Amino acid sequence: MSKAKTLFITGVSSGFGRALAQVALSRGYCVVGTVRNAAAKAEFESLHAENAFAYELDVTHFAAIDAVIADVESQVGPIDVLVNNAGYGHEGVMEESSLEEMRRKFDVNVFGAVAMIKALLPFMRQRRHGHIINITSMGGFITMPGISYYCGSKFALEGISDTLSKELAPFNIHVTAVAPGSFRTDWAGRSMVRSERSIADYDALFDPIRQAREEKSGKQLGDPLKAASAMLVVIESSNPPAHLLLGSDALGLVRQKIESLSAEIDCWETLTRSTDG
């Protein structure tokens, strides 16, 4: 690096946000992170005497975001990279899961990320420089029973990211959607919200899925620190990708989905073409 970049990472207390902050700080980056309380703020800032800064912010408190971004820009310095990492998992059969659970899911995983972007874009656009990284998921490409709300939120963020990359290209602002597979984070553990079971018809389909996910939690193939190093490669790239999969499981499953989708499109091509005027 010719100049240490400043990263703003939402959710630096755990998961990918924590791993990325740790690796970035060890390599000389300045890292600003959001935390949920004063104790977490003190703990994060103790990681580095000069380059670690924490702000207490819930990304669903949309009205508070502009002031935080403005304060970072004036007190810490220009933000080079925004990493929208804050989010959580939701597991539950859709018919059993409340609409309120869905609203909360989208508030955090989608609206919170968009609010962060909208607060920072005027600064990046004025500088004609910046990089936005949205942590999505392989669940933004593939689906499986029992995580429809989660997949829906990640599909939404993938679509927003891809569109935004085209809107911001003229301003030298890059957008990358990073889609991890299964990693050893708290996603399937304490960070997972699980809807209560209530409809016996789904037992045979869903109960084994829930049990397997709980048993595999903490034993996943992916290493969060290696994911952090991969993200830093993208951050330092002069031509970063619009989409990046992380993990061999994500690679295999997404390729399978693309092949299946392509075959289905081919199968129904005649009907598809039949609607032209």
Coordinates of C-alpha atoms in Angstrom, one line a residue:
M1 CA 0.0 0.0 0.0
S2 CA 1.3 3.4 -0.9
K3 CA -1.1 5.0 1.6
A4 CA -2.9 3.3 4.5
K5 CA -6.6 3.2 3.6
T6 CA -9.4 3.9 6.1
L7 CA -12.0 1.1 6.3
F8 CA -15.4 1.6 7.8
I9 CA -16.8 -1.8 8.8
T10 CA -20.3 -2.3 10.3
G11 CA -20.5 -5.0 13.0
V12 CA -16.8 -5.4 14.1
S13 CA -17.5 -7.3 17.3
S14 CA -17.7 -10.8 15.6
G15 CA -17.7 -12.8 12.4
F16 CA -16.3 -11.5 9.2
G17 CA -16.3 -7.9 10.5
R18 CA -14.1 -8.8 13.4
A19 CA -11.8 -10.9 11.3
L20 CA -11.4 -8.2 8.6
A21 CA -10.7 -5.6 11.2
Q22 CA -8.0 -7.7 12.9
V23 CA -6.2 -8.5 9.7
A24 CA -6.5 -5.0 8.4
L25 CA -5.2 -3.4 11.6
S26 CA -2.2 -5.9 11.5
R27 CA -1.4 -4.6 8.0
G28 CA -1.5 -0.9 8.8
Y29 CA -5.0 0.0 7.8
C30 CA -7.1 2.5 9.8
V31 CA -10.3 0.7 10.8
V32 CA -13.5 2.4 12.0
G33 CA -16.1 -0.1 13.2
T34 CA -19.6 0.0 14.6
V35 CA -20.4 -1.7 17.9
R36 CA -23.5 -2.1 20.0
N37 CA -22.4 -0.7 23.4
A38 CA -19.7 1.1 25.3
A39 CA -17.9 -2.1 26.5
A40 CA -17.6 -3.3 22.9
K41 CA -16.3 0.1 21.9
A42 CA -13.5 0.1 24.5
E43 CA -12.6 -3.5 23.6
F44 CA -12.3 -2.8 19.9
E45 CA -10.3 0.4 20.4
S46 CA -7.9 -1.5 22.6
L47 CA -6.8 -3.6 19.5
H48 CA -4.7 -0.7 18.2
A49 CA -3.7 2.5 20.0
E50 CA -3.8 4.7 16.9
N51 CA -5.8 3.0 14.1
A52 CA -8.8 1.5 15.7
F53 CA -11.9 3.6 16.2
A54 CA -15.4 2.4 17.3
Y55 CA -18.8 4.1 17.1
E56 CA -21.9 2.9 18.9
L57 CA -24.4 2.4 16.1
D58 CA -27.3 0.1 15.3
V59 CA -27.6 0.2 11.5
T60 CA -31.4 0.1 11.8
H61 CA -31.3 3.5 13.6
F62 CA -31.3 5.1 10.2
A63 CA -31.6 8.7 11.5
A64 CA -28.3 8.4 13.4
I65 CA -26.2 7.2 10.5
D66 CA -25.6 10.5 8.7
A67 CA -24.1 12.1 11.8
V68 CA -21.8 9.1 12.4
I69 CA -20.4 9.2 8.9
A70 CA -19.9 13.0 9.0
D71 CA -18.1 12.7 12.3
V72 CA -15.8 10.0 11.0
E73 CA -15.0 12.0 7.9
S74 CA -14.1 15.1 10.0
Q75 CA -12.5 13.5 13.0
V76 CA -10.8 10.4 11.6
G77 CA -10.4 11.1 8.0
P78 CA -11.9 10.3 4.6
I79 CA -13.4 6.8 4.4
D80 CA -11.9 4.9 1.5
V81 CA -13.8 1.6 1.9
L82 CA -17.2 0.9 3.4
V83 CA -17.8 -2.7 4.4
N84 CA -21.4 -3.5 5.0
N85 CA -21.0 -6.6 7.2
A86 CA -23.7 -6.1 9.9
G87 CA -26.4 -8.8 9.5
Y88 CA -27.7 -12.0 11.0
G89 CA -29.2 -15.3 9.9
H90 CA -32.8 -16.3 10.1
E91 CA -33.9 -19.9 10.0
G92 CA -37.5 -20.9 9.6
V93 CA -40.1 -22.4 7.2
M94 CA -41.8 -19.4 5.5
E95 CA -45.3 -20.4 6.5
E96 CA -44.2 -20.6 10.1
S97 CA -42.2 -17.4 10.1
S98 CA -43.9 -14.1 11.0
L99 CA -43.9 -11.0 8.7
E100 CA -42.4 -9.1 11.6
E101 CA -39.4 -11.4 11.5
M102 CA -39.1 -10.7 7.8
R103 CA -39.3 -6.9 8.3
R104 CA -36.6 -7.1 11.0
K105 CA -34.4 -9.2 8.7
F106 CA -34.7 -6.7 5.8
D107 CA -34.2 -3.7 8.1
V108 CA -30.8 -5.0 9.2
N109 CA -29.5 -6.9 6.1
V110 CA -30.9 -4.6 3.4
F111 CA -32.1 -1.2 4.6
G112 CA -29.3 -0.8 7.1
A113 CA -26.7 -1.4 4.4
V114 CA -28.4 0.9 1.9
A115 CA -28.7 3.6 4.6
M116 CA -24.9 3.4 5.2
I117 CA -24.2 3.7 1.5
K118 CA -26.5 6.7 1.0
A119 CA -24.8 8.5 3.9
L120 CA -21.3 7.9 2.6
L121 CA -21.9 8.3 -1.1
P122 CA -21.8 12.2 -1.2
F123 CA -18.3 12.1 0.2
M124 CA -17.0 9.4 -2.1
R125 CA -18.7 11.0 -5.1
Q126 CA -17.2 14.4 -4.4
R127 CA -13.7 12.7 -4.1
R128 CA -14.3 10.6 -7.2
H129 CA -12.9 7.7 -5.2
G130 CA -14.1 4.8 -3.0
H131 CA -15.1 1.2 -2.7
I132 CA -18.2 -0.3 -1.2
I133 CA -18.2 -3.9 -0.2
N134 CA -21.5 -5.6 0.7
I135 CA -21.2 -8.9 2.5
T136 CA -23.9 -11.0 1.0
S137 CA -23.9 -14.8 0.9
M138 CA -24.0 -17.8 -1.4
G139 CA -27.6 -17.6 -0.2
G140 CA -27.9 -14.6 -2.6
F141 CA -27.5 -17.1 -5.5
I142 CA -28.7 -20.4 -4.2
T143 CA -31.6 -21.3 -1.9
M144 CA -32.5 -24.1 0.4
P145 CA -35.6 -24.9 2.5
G146 CA -35.9 -23.0 5.8
I147 CA -34.0 -19.8 5.0
S148 CA -36.3 -18.0 2.6
Y149 CA -36.1 -14.6 4.5
Y150 CA -32.3 -14.8 4.7
C151 CA -31.9 -15.7 1.1
G152 CA -34.5 -13.0 0.1
S153 CA -32.4 -10.4 1.9
K154 CA -29.2 -11.5 0.3
F155 CA -30.7 -11.7 -3.2
A156 CA -31.9 -8.1 -2.7
L157 CA -28.5 -6.9 -1.6
E158 CA -26.9 -8.7 -4.5
G159 CA -29.2 -6.9 -6.9
I160 CA -28.7 -3.6 -5.3
S161 CA -24.9 -4.0 -5.4
D162 CA -24.8 -5.0 -9.0
T163 CA -27.0 -2.0 -10.1
L164 CA -25.0 0.4 -7.9
S165 CA -21.8 -0.8 -9.4
K166 CA -23.1 0.5 -12.8
E167 CA -24.4 3.8 -11.4
L168 CA -21.1 4.6 -9.6
A169 CA -18.6 3.5 -12.2
P170 CA -18.4 7.0 -13.8
F171 CA -17.2 8.3 -10.4
N172 CA -14.4 5.8 -9.9
I173 CA -16.4 4.2 -7.0
H174 CA -16.3 0.4 -7.0
V175 CA -18.9 -1.9 -5.6
T176 CA -18.2 -5.5 -4.7
A177 CA -20.7 -8.0 -3.4
V178 CA -18.8 -10.6 -1.4
A179 CA -20.7 -13.9 -1.1
P180 CA -19.2 -16.3 1.4
G181 CA -20.1 -20.0 1.7
S182 CA -20.1 -21.7 5.1
F183 CA -17.5 -20.2 7.5
R184 CA -16.7 -20.7 11.1
T185 CA -18.5 -17.6 12.3
D186 CA -21.5 -17.3 14.7
W187 CA -23.9 -17.2 11.8
A188 CA -25.4 -20.7 12.6
G189 CA -24.9 -20.2 16.3
R190 CA -25.7 -17.3 18.6
S191 CA -26.3 -15.0 15.6
M192 CA -29.0 -17.1 14.2
V193 CA -32.7 -16.3 14.9
R194 CA -34.8 -19.4 14.7
S195 CA -38.6 -19.4 14.2
E196 CA -40.6 -21.7 16.4
R197 CA -41.9 -24.9 14.7
S198 CA -45.7 -25.1 14.5
I199 CA -46.8 -27.1 11.4
A200 CA -46.2 -30.9 11.5
D201 CA -46.4 -31.2 7.7
Y202 CA -42.9 -29.7 7.4
D203 CA -41.2 -32.0 10.0
A204 CA -39.8 -34.5 7.5
L205 CA -38.4 -31.8 5.3
F206 CA -37.1 -29.3 7.8
D207 CA -36.2 -31.0 11.1
P208 CA -33.1 -32.8 9.6
I209 CA -31.9 -29.5 8.0
R210 CA -32.2 -27.7 11.3
Q211 CA -30.4 -30.5 13.2
A212 CA -27.6 -30.7 10.7
R213 CA -27.0 -27.0 10.7
E214 CA -26.8 -26.9 14.5
E215 CA -24.4 -29.8 14.5
K216 CA -22.1 -28.3 11.9
S217 CA -21.9 -24.9 13.6
G218 CA -18.3 -24.1 14.4
K219 CA -17.0 -26.9 12.2
Q220 CA -17.5 -25.3 8.8
L221 CA -14.8 -25.4 6.1
G222 CA -14.2 -21.7 5.8
D223 CA -11.7 -19.8 7.8
P224 CA -12.8 -16.2 8.5
L225 CA -9.2 -14.9 8.7
K226 CA -8.5 -16.3 5.2
A227 CA -11.7 -14.6 4.1
A228 CA -10.4 -11.3 5.5
S229 CA -7.2 -11.7 3.6
A230 CA -9.1 -12.4 0.4
M231 CA -11.2 -9.2 0.9
L232 CA -8.1 -7.2 1.4
V233 CA -6.8 -8.4 -2.0
V234 CA -10.0 -7.1 -3.5
I235 CA -9.7 -3.8 -1.6
E236 CA -6.2 -3.3 -3.0
S237 CA -7.1 -4.2 -6.5
S238 CA -7.3 -1.5 -9.2
N239 CA -10.0 -3.4 -10.9
P240 CA -12.1 -5.2 -8.2
P241 CA -14.8 -7.6 -9.2
A242 CA -18.5 -6.8 -8.9
H243 CA -19.1 -10.2 -7.4
L244 CA -16.7 -12.4 -5.3
L245 CA -17.5 -15.9 -4.0
L246 CA -15.6 -17.1 -1.0
G247 CA -15.2 -20.8 -0.3
S248 CA -15.1 -23.9 -2.4
D249 CA -18.6 -24.8 -1.2
A250 CA -20.0 -21.5 -2.5
L251 CA -18.1 -22.0 -5.8
G252 CA -19.5 -25.5 -6.3
L253 CA -23.1 -24.7 -5.3
V254 CA -23.4 -21.5 -7.3
R255 CA -22.0 -23.2 -10.4
Q256 CA -24.6 -26.0 -10.0
K257 CA -27.3 -23.3 -9.7
I258 CA -26.1 -21.5 -12.8
E259 CA -26.0 -24.8 -14.8
S260 CA -29.5 -25.8 -13.6
L261 CA -30.9 -22.4 -14.4
S262 CA -29.3 -22.4 -17.9
A263 CA -30.8 -25.9 -18.6
E264 CA -34.2 -24.8 -17.4
I265 CA -34.1 -21.7 -19.7
D266 CA -33.1 -23.9 -22.6
C267 CA -35.9 -26.3 -21.9
W268 CA -38.6 -23.5 -21.9
E269 CA -37.0 -21.4 -24.6
T270 CA -39.8 -22.0 -27.2
L271 CA -42.5 -20.8 -24.8
T272 CA -40.3 -17.9 -23.7
R273 CA -40.0 -16.7 -27.3
S274 CA -43.7 -17.2 -28.0
T275 CA -44.7 -14.0 -26.3
D276 CA -42.9 -11.6 -28.7
G277 CA -45.3 -9.4 -30.7

